[in-house]
Short mmCIF file of N, CA and C in Angstrom, two decimals:
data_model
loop_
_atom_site.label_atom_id
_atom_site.label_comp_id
_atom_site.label_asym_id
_atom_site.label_seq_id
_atom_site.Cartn_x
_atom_site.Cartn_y
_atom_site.Cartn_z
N UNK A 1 -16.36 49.68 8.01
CA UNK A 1 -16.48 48.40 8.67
C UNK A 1 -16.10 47.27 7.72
N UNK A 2 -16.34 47.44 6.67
CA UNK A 2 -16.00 46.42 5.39
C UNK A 2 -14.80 46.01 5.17
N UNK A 3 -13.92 47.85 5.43
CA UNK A 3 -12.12 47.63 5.09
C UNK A 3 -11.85 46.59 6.31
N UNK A 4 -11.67 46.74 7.71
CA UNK A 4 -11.98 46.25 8.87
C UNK A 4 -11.94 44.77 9.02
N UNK A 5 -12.91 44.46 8.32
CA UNK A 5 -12.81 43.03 8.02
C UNK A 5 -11.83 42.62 7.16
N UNK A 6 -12.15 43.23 6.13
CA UNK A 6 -10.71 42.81 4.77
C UNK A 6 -9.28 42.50 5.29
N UNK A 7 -9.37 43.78 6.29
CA UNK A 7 -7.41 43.64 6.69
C UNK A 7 -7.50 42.58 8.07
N UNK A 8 -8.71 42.73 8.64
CA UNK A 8 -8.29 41.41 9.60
C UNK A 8 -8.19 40.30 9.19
N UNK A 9 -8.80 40.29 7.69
CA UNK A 9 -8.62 38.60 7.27
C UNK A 9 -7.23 38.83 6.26
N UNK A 10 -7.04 39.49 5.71
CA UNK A 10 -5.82 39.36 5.54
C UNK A 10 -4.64 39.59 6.77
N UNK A 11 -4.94 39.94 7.12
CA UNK A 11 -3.97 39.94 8.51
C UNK A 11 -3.74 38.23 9.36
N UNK A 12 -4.71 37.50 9.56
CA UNK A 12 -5.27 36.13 9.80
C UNK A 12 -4.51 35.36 8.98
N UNK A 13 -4.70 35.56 7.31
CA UNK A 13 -4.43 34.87 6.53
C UNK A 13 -3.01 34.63 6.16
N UNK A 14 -1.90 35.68 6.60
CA UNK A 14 -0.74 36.15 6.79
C UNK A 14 -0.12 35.49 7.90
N UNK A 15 -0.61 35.37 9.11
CA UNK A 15 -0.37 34.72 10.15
C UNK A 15 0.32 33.18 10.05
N UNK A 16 -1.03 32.46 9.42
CA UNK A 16 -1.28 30.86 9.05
C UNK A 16 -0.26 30.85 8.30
N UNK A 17 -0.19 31.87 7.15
CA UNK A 17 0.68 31.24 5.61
C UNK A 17 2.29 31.23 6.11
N UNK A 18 2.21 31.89 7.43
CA UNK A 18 3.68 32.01 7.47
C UNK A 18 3.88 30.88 9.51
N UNK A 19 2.92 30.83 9.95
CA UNK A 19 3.44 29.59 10.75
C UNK A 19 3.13 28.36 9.64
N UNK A 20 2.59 28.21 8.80
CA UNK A 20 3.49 26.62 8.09
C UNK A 20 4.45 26.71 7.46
N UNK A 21 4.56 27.69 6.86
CA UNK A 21 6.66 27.63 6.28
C UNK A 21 7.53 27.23 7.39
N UNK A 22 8.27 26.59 7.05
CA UNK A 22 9.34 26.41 8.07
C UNK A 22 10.79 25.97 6.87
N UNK A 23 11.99 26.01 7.72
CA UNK A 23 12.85 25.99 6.85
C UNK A 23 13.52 24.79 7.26
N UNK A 24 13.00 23.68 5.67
CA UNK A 24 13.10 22.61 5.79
C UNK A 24 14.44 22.36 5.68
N UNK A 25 15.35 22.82 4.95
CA UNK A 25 16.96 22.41 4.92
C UNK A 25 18.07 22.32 6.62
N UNK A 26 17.48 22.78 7.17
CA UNK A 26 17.36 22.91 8.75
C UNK A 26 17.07 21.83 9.76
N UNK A 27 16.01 20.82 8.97
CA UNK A 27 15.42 19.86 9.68
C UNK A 27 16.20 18.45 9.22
N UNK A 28 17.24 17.86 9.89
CA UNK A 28 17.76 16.77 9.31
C UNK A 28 17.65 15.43 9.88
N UNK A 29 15.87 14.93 9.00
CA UNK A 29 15.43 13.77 9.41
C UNK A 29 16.29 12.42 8.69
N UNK A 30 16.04 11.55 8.89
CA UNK A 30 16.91 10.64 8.31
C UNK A 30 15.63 9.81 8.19
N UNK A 31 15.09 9.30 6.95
CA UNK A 31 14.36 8.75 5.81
C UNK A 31 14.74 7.84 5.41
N UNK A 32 15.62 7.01 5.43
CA UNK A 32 16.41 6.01 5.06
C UNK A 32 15.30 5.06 6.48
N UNK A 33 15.01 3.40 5.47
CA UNK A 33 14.45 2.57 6.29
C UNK A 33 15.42 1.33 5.98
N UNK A 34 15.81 0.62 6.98
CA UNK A 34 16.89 -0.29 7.38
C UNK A 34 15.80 -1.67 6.35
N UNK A 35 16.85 -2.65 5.68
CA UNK A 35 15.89 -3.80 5.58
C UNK A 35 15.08 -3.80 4.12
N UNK A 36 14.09 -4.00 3.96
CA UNK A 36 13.58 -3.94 2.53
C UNK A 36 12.95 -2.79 2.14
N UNK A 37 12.73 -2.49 1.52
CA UNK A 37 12.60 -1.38 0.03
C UNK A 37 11.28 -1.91 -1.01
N UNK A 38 10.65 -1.06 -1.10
CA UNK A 38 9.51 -1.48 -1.88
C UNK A 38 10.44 -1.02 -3.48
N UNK A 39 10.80 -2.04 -4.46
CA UNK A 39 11.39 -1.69 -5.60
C UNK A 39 10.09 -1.04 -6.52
N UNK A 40 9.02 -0.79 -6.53
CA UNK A 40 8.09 -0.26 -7.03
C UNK A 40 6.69 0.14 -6.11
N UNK A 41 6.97 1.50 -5.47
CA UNK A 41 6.05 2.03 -4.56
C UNK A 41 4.99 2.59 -5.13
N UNK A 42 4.57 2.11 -6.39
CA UNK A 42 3.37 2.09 -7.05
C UNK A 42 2.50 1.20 -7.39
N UNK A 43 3.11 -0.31 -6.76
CA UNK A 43 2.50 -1.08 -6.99
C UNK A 43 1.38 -1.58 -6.17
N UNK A 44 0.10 -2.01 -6.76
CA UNK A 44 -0.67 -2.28 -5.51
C UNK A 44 -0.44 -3.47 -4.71
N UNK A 45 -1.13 -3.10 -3.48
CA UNK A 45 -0.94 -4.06 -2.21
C UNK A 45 -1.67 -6.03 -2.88
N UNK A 46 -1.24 -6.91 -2.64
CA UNK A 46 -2.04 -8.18 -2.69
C UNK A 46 -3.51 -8.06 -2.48
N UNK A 47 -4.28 -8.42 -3.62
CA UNK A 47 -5.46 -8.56 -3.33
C UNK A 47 -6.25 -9.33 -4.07
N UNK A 48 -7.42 -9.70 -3.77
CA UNK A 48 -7.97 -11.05 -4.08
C UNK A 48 -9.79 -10.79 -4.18
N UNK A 49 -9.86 -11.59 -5.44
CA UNK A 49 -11.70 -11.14 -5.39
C UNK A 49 -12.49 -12.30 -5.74
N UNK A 50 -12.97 -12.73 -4.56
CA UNK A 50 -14.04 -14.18 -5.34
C UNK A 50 -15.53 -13.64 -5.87
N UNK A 51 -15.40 -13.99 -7.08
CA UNK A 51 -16.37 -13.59 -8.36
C UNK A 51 -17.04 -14.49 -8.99
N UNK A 52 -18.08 -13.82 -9.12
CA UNK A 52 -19.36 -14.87 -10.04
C UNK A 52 -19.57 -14.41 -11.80
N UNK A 53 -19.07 -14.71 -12.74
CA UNK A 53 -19.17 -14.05 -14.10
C UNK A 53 -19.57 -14.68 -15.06
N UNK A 54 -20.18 -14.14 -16.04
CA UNK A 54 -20.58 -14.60 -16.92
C UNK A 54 -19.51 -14.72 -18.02
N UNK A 55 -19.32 -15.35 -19.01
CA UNK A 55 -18.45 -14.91 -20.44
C UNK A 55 -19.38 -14.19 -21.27
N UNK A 56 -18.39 -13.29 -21.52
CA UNK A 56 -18.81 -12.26 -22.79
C UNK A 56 -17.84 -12.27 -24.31
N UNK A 57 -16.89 -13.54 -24.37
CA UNK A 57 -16.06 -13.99 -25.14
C UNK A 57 -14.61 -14.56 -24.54
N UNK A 58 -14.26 -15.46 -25.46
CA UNK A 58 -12.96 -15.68 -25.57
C UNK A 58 -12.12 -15.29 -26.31
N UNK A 59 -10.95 -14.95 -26.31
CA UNK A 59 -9.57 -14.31 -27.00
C UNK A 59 -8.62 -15.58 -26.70
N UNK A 60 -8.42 -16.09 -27.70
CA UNK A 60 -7.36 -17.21 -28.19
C UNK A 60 -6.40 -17.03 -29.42
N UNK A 61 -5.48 -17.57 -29.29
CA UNK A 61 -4.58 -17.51 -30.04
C UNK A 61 -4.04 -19.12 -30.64
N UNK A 62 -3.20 -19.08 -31.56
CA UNK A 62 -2.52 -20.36 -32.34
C UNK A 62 -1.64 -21.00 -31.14
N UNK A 63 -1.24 -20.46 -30.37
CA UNK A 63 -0.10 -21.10 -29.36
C UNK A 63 -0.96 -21.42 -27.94
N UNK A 64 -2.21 -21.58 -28.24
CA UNK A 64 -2.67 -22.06 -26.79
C UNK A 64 -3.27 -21.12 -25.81
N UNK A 65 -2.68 -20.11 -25.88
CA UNK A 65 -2.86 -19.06 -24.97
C UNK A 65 -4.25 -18.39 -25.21
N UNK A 66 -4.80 -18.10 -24.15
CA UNK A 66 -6.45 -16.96 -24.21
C UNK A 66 -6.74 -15.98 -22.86
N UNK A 67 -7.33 -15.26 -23.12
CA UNK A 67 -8.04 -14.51 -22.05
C UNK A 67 -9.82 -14.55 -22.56
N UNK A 68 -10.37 -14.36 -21.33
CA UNK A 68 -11.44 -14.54 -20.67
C UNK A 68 -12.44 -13.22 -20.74
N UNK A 69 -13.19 -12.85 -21.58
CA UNK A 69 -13.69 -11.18 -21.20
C UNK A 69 -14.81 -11.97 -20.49
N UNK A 70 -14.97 -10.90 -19.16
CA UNK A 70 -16.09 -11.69 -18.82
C UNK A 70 -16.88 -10.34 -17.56
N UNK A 71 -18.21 -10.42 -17.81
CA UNK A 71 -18.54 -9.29 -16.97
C UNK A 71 -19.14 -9.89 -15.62
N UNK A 72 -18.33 -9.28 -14.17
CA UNK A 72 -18.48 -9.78 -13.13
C UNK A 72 -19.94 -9.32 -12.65
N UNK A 73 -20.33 -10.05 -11.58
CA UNK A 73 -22.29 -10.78 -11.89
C UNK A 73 -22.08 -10.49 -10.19
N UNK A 74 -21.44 -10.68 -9.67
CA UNK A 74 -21.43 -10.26 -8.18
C UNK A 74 -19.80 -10.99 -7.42
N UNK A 75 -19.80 -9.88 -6.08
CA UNK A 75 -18.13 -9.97 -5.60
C UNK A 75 -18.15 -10.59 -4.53
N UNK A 76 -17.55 -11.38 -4.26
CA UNK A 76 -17.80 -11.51 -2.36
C UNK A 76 -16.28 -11.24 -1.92
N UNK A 77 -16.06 -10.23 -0.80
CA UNK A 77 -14.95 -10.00 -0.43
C UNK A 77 -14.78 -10.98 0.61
N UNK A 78 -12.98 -11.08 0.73
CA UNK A 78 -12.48 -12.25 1.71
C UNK A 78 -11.91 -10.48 2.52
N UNK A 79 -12.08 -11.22 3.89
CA UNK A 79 -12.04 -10.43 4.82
C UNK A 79 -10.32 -10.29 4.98
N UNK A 80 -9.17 -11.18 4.52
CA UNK A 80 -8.49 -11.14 4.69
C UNK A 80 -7.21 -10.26 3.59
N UNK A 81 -8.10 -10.01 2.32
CA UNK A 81 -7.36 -9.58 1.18
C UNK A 81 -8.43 -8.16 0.33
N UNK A 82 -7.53 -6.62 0.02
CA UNK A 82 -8.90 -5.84 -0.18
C UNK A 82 -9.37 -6.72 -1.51
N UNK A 83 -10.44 -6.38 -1.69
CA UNK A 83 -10.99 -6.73 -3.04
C UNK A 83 -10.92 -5.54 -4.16
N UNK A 84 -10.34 -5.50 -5.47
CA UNK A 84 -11.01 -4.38 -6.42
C UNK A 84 -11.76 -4.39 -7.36
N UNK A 85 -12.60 -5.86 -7.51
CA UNK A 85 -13.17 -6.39 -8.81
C UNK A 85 -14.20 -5.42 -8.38
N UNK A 86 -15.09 -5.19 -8.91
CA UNK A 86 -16.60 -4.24 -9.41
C UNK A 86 -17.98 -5.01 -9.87
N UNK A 87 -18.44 -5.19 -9.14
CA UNK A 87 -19.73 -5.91 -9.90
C UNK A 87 -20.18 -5.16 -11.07
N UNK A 88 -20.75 -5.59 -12.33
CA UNK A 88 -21.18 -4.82 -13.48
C UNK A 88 -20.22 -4.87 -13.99
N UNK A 89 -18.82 -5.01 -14.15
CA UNK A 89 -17.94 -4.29 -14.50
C UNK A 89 -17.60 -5.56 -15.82
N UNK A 90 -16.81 -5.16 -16.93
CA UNK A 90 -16.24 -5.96 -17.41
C UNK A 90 -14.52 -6.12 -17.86
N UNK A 91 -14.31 -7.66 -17.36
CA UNK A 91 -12.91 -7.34 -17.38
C UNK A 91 -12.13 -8.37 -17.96
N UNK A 92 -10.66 -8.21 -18.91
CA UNK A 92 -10.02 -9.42 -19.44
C UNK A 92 -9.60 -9.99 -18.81
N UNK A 93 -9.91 -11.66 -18.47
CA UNK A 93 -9.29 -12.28 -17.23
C UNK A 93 -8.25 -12.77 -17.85
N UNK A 94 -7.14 -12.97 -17.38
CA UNK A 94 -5.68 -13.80 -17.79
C UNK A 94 -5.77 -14.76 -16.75
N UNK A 95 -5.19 -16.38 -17.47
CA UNK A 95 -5.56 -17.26 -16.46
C UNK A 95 -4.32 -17.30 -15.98
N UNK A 96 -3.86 -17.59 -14.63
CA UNK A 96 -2.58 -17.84 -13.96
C UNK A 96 -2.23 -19.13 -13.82
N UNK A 97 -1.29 -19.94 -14.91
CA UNK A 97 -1.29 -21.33 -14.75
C UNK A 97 0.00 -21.22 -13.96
N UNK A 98 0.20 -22.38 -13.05
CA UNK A 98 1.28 -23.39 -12.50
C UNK A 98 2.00 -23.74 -13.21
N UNK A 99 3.30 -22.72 -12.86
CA UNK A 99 4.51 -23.67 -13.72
C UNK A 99 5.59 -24.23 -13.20
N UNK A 100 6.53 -25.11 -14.24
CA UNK A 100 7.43 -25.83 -13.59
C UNK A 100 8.31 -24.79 -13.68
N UNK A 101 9.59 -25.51 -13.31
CA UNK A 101 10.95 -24.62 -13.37
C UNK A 101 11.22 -24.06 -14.50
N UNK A 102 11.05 -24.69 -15.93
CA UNK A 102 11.20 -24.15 -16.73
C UNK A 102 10.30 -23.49 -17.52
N UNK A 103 9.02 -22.86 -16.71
CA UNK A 103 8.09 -21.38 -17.23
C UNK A 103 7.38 -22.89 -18.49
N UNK A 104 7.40 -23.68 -18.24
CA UNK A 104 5.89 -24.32 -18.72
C UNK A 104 4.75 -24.98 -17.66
N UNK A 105 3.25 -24.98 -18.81
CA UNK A 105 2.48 -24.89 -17.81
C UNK A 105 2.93 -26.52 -16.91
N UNK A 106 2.08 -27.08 -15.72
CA UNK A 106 1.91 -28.03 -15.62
C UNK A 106 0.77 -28.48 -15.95
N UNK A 107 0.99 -30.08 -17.16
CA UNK A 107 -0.76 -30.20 -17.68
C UNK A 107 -1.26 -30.93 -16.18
N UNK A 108 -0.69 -31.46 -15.64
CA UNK A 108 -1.34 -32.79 -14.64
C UNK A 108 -2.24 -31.78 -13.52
N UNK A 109 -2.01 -30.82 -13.40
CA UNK A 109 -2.72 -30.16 -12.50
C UNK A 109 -3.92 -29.39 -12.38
N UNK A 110 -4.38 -30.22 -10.98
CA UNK A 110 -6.13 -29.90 -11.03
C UNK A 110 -6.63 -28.46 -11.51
N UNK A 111 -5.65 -27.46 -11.25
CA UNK A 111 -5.99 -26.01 -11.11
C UNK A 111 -5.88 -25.42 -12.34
N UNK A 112 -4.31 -25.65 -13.26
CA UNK A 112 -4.88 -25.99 -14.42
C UNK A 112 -5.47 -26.32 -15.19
N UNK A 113 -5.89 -27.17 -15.32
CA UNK A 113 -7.14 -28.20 -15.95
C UNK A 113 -8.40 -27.12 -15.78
N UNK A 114 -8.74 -26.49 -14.50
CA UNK A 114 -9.73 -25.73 -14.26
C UNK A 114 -9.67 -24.72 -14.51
N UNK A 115 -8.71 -23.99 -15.14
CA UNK A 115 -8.14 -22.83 -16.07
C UNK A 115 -8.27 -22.89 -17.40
N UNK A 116 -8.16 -23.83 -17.70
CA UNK A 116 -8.25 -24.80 -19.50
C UNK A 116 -9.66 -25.34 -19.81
N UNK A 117 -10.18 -25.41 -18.79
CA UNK A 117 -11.57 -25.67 -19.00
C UNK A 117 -12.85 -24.07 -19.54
N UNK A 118 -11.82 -23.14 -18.88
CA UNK A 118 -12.61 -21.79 -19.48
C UNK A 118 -12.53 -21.54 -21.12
N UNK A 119 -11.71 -21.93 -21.35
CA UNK A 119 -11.78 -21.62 -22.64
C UNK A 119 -12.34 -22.42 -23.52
N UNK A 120 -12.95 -23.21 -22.88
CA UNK A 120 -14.18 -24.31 -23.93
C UNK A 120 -15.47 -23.19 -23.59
N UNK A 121 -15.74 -22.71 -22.60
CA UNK A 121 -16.63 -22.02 -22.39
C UNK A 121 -17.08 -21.40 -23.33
N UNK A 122 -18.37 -21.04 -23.53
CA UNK A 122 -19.59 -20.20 -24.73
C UNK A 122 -20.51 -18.55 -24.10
N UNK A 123 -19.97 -17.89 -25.04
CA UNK A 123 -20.76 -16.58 -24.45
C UNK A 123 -22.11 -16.81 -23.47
N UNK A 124 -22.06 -16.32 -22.23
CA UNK A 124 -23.63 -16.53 -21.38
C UNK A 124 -23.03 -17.78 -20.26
N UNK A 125 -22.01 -18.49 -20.51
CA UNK A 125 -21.98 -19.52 -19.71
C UNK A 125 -21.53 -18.42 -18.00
N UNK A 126 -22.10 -19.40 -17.12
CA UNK A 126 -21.42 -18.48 -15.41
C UNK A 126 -20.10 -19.22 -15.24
N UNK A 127 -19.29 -19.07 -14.02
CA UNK A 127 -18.61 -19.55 -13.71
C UNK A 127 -17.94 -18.20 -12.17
N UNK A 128 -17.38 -19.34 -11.10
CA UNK A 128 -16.68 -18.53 -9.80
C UNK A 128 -15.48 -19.05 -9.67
N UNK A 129 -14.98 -17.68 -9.72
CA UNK A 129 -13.70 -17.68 -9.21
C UNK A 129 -12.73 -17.08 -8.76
N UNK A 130 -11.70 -17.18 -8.42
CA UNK A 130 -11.11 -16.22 -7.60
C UNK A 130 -9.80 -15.44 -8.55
N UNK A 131 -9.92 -14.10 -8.62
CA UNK A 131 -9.15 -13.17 -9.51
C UNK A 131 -8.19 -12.32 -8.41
N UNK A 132 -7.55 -11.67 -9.42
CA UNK A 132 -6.80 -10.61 -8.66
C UNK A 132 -5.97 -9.51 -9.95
N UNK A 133 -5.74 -8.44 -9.07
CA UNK A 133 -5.38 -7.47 -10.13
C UNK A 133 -3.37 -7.28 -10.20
N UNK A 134 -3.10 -7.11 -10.64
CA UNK A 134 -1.67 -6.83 -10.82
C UNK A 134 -1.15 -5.95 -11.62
N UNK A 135 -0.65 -4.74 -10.99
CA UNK A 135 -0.20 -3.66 -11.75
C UNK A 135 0.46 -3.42 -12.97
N UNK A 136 0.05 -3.06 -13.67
CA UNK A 136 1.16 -3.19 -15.36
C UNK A 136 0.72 -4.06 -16.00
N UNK A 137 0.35 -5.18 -15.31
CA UNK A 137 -0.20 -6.85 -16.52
C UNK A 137 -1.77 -6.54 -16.23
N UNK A 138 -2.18 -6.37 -15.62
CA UNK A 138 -4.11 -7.17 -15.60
C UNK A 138 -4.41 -7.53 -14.33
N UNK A 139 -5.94 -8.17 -14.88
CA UNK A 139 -6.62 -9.10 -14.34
C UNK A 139 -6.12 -10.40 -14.55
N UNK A 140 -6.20 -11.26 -13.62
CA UNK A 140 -5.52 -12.50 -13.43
C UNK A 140 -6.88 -13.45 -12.97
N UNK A 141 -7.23 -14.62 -13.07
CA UNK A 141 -7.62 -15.42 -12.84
C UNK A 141 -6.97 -16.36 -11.52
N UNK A 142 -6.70 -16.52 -10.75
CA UNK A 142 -6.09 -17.67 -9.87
C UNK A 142 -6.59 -19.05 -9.81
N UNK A 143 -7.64 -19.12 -9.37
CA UNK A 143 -8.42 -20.28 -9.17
C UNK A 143 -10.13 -20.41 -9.62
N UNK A 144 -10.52 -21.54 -10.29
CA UNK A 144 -12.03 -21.44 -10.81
C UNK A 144 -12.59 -22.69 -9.75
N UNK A 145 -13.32 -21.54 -9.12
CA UNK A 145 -14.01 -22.81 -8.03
C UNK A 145 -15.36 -23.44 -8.59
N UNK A 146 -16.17 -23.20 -9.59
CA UNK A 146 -17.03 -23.42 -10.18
C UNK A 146 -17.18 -23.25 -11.67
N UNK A 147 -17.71 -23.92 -12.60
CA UNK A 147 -17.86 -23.44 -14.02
C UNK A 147 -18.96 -24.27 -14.42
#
């Protein structure tokens, strides 16, 4: 009764393995999509995280430039964009300034200014704002709605 079973399940199992083979060189779908092309189909989709964080340091440099370590304190998702920030989590924020045509910042601008204002910031200080992730570079900063 034991063999019985054995060969009916191999018998079963024989069945299945050979209705999903099929012989794909045979099947000539056309895969080609008219129009745009994702030039990097690894990149993630747009997304956006309004965050409450504390600083856990600044990283500055001689030329102006800094990032933000800062461990996020709580997330609120926008219903319209996924979120991937992590509460608990800690992460290097890069601030995203406004630039002109020629890839400098703009100083006159409010959003800037509110980007430039983090880096006066002191370990423990809070601050909200809205981040986002971008594949290959980081965490990004967009906008600081509070500090």
């Amino acid at each position: 009764m034991n063999n019985s079973i054995k060969i009916f399940l191999v018998v079963i199992s024989i069945i299945l393995l050979s209705s999903c083979c099929t012989d794909v060189s045979k099947d000539k779908v056309n895969l080609s999509i008219p129009g745009n092309t994702l030039k990097n189909p690894t990149s993630i989709a747009i997304n956006k995280s309004i965050i409450v964080a504390k600083v856990e340091e600044i990283f500055s440099n001689k030329n102006g430039s800094f990032v933000v370590k800062a461990l996020i304190t709580s997330v609120e998702e926008d219903p319209g964009y996924p979120s991937l920030a992590m509460q608990g989590k800690s992460y290097n924020l890069i601030p995203n300034f406004l630039l002109d045509d020629d890839k400098k910042i703009i100083s006159n601008s409010k959003k800037n200014r509110d980007l430039f204002s983090l880096a006066k910031q002191k370990a423990g200080n809070e601050f909200k704002a809205i981040i986002f992730f971008e594949n290959l570079n980081g965490w990004f900063i967009q906008e600081v709605m509070s500090n």
